[in-house]
PDB file of C-alpha atoms in Angstrom:
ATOM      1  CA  UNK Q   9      55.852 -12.556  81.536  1.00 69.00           C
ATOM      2  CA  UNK Q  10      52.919 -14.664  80.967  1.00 70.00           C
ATOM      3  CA  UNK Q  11      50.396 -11.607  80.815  1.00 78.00           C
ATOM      4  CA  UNK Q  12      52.078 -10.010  78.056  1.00 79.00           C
ATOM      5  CA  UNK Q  13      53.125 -13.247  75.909  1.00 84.00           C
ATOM      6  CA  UNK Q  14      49.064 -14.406  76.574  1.00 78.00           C
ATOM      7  CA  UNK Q  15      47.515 -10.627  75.394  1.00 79.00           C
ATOM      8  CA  UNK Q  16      50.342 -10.045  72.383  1.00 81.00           C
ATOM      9  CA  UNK Q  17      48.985 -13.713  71.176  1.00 79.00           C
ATOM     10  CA  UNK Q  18      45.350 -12.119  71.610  1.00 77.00           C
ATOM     11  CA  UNK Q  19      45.688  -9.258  69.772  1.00 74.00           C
ATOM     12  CA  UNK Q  20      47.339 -11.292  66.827  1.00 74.00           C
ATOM     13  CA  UNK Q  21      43.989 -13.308  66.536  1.00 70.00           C
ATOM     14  CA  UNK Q  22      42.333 -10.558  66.738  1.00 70.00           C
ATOM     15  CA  UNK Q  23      44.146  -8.365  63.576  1.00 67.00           C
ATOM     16  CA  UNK Q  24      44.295 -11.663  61.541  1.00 65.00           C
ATOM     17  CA  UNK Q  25      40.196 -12.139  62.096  1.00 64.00           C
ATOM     18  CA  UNK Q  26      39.886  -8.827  60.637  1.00 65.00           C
ATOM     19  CA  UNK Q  27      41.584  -9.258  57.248  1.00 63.00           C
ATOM     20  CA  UNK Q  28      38.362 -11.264  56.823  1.00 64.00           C
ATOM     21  CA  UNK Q  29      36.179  -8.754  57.413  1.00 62.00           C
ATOM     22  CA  UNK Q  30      37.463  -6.457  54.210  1.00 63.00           C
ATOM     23  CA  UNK Q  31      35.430  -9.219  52.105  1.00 68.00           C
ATOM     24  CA  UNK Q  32      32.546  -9.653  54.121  1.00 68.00           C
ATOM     25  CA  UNK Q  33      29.174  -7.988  53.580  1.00 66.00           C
ATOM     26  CA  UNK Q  34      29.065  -6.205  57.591  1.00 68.00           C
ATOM     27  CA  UNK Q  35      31.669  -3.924  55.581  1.00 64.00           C
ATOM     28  CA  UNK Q  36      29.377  -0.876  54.115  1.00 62.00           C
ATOM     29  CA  UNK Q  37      32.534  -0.867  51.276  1.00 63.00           C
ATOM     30  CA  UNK Q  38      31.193  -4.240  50.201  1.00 62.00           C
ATOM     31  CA  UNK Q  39      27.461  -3.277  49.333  1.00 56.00           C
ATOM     32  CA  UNK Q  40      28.190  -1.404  45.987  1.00 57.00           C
ATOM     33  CA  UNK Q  41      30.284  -3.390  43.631  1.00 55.00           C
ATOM     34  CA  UNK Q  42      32.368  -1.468  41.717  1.00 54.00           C
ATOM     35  CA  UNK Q  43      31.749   1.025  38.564  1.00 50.00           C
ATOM     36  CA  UNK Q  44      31.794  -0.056  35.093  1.00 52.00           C
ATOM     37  CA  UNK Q  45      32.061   1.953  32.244  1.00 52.00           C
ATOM     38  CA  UNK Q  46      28.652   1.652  30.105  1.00 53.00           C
ATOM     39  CA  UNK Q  47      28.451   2.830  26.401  1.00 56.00           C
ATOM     40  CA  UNK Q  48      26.398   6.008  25.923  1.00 54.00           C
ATOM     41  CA  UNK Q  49      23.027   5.483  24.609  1.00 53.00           C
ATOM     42  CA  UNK Q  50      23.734   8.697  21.961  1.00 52.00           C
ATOM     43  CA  UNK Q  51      20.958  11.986  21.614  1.00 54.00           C
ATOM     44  CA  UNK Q  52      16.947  10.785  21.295  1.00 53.00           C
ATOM     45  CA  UNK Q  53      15.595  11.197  17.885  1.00 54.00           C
ATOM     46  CA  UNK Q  54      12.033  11.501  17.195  1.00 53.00           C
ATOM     47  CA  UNK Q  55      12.297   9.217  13.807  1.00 64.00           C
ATOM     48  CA  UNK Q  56       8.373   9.000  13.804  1.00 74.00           C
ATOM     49  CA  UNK Q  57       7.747  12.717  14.473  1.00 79.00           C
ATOM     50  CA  UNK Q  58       5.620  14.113  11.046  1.00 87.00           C
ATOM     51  CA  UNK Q  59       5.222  17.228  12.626  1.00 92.00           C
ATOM     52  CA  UNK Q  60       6.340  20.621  10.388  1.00 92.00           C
ATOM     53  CA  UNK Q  61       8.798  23.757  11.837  1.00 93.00           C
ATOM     54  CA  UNK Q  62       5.705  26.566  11.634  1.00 93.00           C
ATOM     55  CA  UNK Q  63       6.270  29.288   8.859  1.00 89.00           C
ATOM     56  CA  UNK Q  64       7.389  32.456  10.891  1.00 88.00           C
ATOM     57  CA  UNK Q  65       7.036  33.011  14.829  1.00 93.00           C
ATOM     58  CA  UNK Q  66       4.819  35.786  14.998  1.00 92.00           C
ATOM     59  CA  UNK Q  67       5.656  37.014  18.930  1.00 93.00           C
ATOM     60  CA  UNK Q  68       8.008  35.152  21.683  1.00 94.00           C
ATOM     61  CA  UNK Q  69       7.666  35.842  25.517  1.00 94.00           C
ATOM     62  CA  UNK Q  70       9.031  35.402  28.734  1.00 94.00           C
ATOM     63  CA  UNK Q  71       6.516  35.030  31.567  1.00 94.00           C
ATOM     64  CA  UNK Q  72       8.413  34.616  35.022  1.00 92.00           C
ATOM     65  CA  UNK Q  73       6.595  31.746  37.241  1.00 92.00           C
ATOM     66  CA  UNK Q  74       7.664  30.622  40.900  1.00 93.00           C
ATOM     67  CA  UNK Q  75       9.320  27.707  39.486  1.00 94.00           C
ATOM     68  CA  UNK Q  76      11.352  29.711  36.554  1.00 92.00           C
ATOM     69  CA  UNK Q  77       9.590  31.107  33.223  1.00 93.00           C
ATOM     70  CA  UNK Q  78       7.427  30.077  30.973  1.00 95.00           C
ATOM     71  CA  UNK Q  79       8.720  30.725  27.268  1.00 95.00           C
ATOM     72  CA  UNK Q  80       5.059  31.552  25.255  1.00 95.00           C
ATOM     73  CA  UNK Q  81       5.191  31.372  21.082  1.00 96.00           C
ATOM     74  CA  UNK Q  82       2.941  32.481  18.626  1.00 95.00           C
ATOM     75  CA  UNK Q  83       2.754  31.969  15.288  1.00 94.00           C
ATOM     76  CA  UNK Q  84      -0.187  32.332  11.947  1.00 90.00           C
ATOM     77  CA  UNK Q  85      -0.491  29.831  10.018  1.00 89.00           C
ATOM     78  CA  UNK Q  86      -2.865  29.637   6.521  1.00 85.00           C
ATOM     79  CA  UNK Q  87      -5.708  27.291   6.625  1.00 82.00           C
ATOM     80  CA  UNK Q  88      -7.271  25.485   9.848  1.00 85.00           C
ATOM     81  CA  UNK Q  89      -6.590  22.315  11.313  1.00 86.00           C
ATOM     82  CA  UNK Q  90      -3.358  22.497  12.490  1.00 90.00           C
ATOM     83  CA  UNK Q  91      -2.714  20.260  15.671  1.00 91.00           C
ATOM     84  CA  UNK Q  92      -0.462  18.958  18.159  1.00 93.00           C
ATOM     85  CA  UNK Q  93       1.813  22.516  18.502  1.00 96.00           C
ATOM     86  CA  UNK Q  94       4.835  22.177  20.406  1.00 96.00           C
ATOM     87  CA  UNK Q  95       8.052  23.939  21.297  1.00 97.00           C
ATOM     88  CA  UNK Q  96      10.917  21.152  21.137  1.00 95.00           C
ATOM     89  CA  UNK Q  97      14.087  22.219  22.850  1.00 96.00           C
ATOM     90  CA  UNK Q  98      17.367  21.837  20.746  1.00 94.00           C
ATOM     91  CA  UNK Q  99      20.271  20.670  22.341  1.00 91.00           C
ATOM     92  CA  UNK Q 100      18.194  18.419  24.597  1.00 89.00           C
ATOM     93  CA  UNK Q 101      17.309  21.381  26.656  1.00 90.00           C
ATOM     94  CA  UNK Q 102      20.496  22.814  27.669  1.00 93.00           C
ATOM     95  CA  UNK Q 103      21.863  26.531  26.785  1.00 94.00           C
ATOM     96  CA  UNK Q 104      24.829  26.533  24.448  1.00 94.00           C
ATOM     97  CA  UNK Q 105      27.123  29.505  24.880  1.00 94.00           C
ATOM     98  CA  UNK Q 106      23.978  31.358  26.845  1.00 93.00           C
ATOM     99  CA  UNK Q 107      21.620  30.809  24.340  1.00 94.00           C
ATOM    100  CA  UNK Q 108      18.795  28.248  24.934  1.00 95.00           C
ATOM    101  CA  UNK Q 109      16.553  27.587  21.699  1.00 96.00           C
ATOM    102  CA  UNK Q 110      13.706  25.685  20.279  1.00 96.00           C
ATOM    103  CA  UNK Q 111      11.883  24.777  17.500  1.00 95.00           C
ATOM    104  CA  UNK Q 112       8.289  25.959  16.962  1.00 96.00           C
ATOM    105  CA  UNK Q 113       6.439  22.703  15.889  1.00 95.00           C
ATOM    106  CA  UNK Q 114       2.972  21.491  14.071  1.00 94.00           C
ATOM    107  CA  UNK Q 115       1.421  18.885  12.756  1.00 93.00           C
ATOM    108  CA  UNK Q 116      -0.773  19.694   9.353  1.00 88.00           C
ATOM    109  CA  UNK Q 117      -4.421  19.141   8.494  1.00 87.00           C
ATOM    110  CA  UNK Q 118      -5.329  15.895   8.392  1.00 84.00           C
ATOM    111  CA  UNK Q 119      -7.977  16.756   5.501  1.00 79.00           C
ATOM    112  CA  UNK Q 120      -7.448  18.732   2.049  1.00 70.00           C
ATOM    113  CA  UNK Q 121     -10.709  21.107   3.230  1.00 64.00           C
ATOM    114  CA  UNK Q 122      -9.137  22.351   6.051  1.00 59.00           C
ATOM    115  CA  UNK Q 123      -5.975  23.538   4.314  1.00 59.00           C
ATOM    116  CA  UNK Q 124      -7.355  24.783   1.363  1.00 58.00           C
ATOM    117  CA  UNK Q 125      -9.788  26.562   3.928  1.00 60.00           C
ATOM    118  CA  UNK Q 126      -9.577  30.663   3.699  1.00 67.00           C
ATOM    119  CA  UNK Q 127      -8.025  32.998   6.589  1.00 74.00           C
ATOM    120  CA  UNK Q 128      -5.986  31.734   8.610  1.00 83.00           C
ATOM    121  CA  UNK Q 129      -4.752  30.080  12.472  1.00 88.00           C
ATOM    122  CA  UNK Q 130      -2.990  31.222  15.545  1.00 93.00           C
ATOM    123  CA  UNK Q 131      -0.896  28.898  16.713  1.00 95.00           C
ATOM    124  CA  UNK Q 132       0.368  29.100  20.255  1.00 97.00           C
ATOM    125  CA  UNK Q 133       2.802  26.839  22.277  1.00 97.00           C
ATOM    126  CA  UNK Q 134       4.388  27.457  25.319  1.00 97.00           C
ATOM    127  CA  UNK Q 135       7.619  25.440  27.443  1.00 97.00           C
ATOM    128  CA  UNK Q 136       8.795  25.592  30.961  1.00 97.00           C
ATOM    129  CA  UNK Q 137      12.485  26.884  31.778  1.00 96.00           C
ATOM    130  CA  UNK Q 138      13.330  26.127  35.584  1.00 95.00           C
ATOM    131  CA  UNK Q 139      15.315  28.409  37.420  1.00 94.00           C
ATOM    132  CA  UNK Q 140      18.357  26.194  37.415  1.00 94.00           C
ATOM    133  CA  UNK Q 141      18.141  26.774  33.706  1.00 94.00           C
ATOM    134  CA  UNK Q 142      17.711  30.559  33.440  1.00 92.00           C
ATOM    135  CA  UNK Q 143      20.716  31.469  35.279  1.00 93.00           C
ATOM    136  CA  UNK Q 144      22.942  29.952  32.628  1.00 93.00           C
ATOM    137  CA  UNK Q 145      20.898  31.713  29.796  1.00 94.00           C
ATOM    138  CA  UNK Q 146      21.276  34.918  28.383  1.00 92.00           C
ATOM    139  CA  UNK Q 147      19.098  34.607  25.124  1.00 94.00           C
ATOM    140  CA  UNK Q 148      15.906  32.485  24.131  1.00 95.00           C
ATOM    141  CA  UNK Q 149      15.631  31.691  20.416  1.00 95.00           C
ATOM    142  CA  UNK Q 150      12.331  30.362  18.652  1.00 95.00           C
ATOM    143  CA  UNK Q 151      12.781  28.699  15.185  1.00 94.00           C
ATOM    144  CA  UNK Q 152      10.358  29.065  12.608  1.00 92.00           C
ATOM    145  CA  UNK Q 153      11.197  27.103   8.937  1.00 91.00           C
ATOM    146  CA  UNK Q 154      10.469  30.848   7.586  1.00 90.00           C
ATOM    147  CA  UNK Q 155      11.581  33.578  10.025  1.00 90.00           C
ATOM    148  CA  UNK Q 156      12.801  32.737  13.998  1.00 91.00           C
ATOM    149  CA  UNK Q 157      12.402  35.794  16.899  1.00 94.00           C
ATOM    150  CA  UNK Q 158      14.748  35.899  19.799  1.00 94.00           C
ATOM    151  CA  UNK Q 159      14.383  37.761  23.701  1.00 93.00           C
ATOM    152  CA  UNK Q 160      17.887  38.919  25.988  1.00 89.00           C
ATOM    153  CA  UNK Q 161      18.118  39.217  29.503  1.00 78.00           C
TER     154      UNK Q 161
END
């Protein structure tokens, strides 16, 4: 009778030293703490960006790569000097209803001469599209401010 009585009082000093360990840091539970919900920092604007939507997109393609495709924009615009050409996904990169689009960007001549300049410049931008990316899209539109071209799958 003594064996039992001795091992059932054991066993009960054993379970109530383990209510402890629920607080204690050998408990993997314990090394997060727990979530809090955090106020969304809202879209990125590019307040300081002086750059201009190019006149008309002249030709839009889709190169395939390893990694995805490689959307490649071309556009004329009059004078020279035109710098720092970009294509700035809308929608922070991500396809709305299958369609993933940009806007064909440029900074103007710093100097009168070079607008008032005859003829004319090609301008020519190009952005990455992973894979991930592709499968979701079914159409990739390039504004212009004048005129905006468009490819399907």
């Amino acid at each position: 009778m003594l064996r039992p009585t001795f091992a059932l009082l054991a066993l009960s000093l054993v379970l109530a030293g383990c209510g402890g360990f629920r607080d204690s840091r050998v408990n993997p539970m314990n090394w997060f703490g727990g979530s809090t919900e955090e106020s969304a920092l809202g879209p990125l604007t590019l307040e300081n960006d002086n750059r201009v939507l190019v006149g008309s997109v002249s030709s839009l393609a889709i190169e395939r790569t390893s990694t995805g495709a490689l959307v490649r924009a071309e556009a004329q615009m009059p004078g020279i000097g035109w710098w720092d050409v970009e294509l700035v996904p809308e929608n922070e990169g991500r396809p709305v209803d299958g369609v993933l689009s940009y806007r064909f960007l440029a900074a103007a001549p710093r100097n009168r001469e070079a607008r008032a300049a005859g003829g004319s410049q090609t301008l020519v931008a190009a952005a990455p599209v992973s894979e991930f990316t592709l499968e979701q899209v079914s159409t990739i539109v390039v504004r212009g401010a004048e005129s905006s071209r468009s490819v399907r799958r």
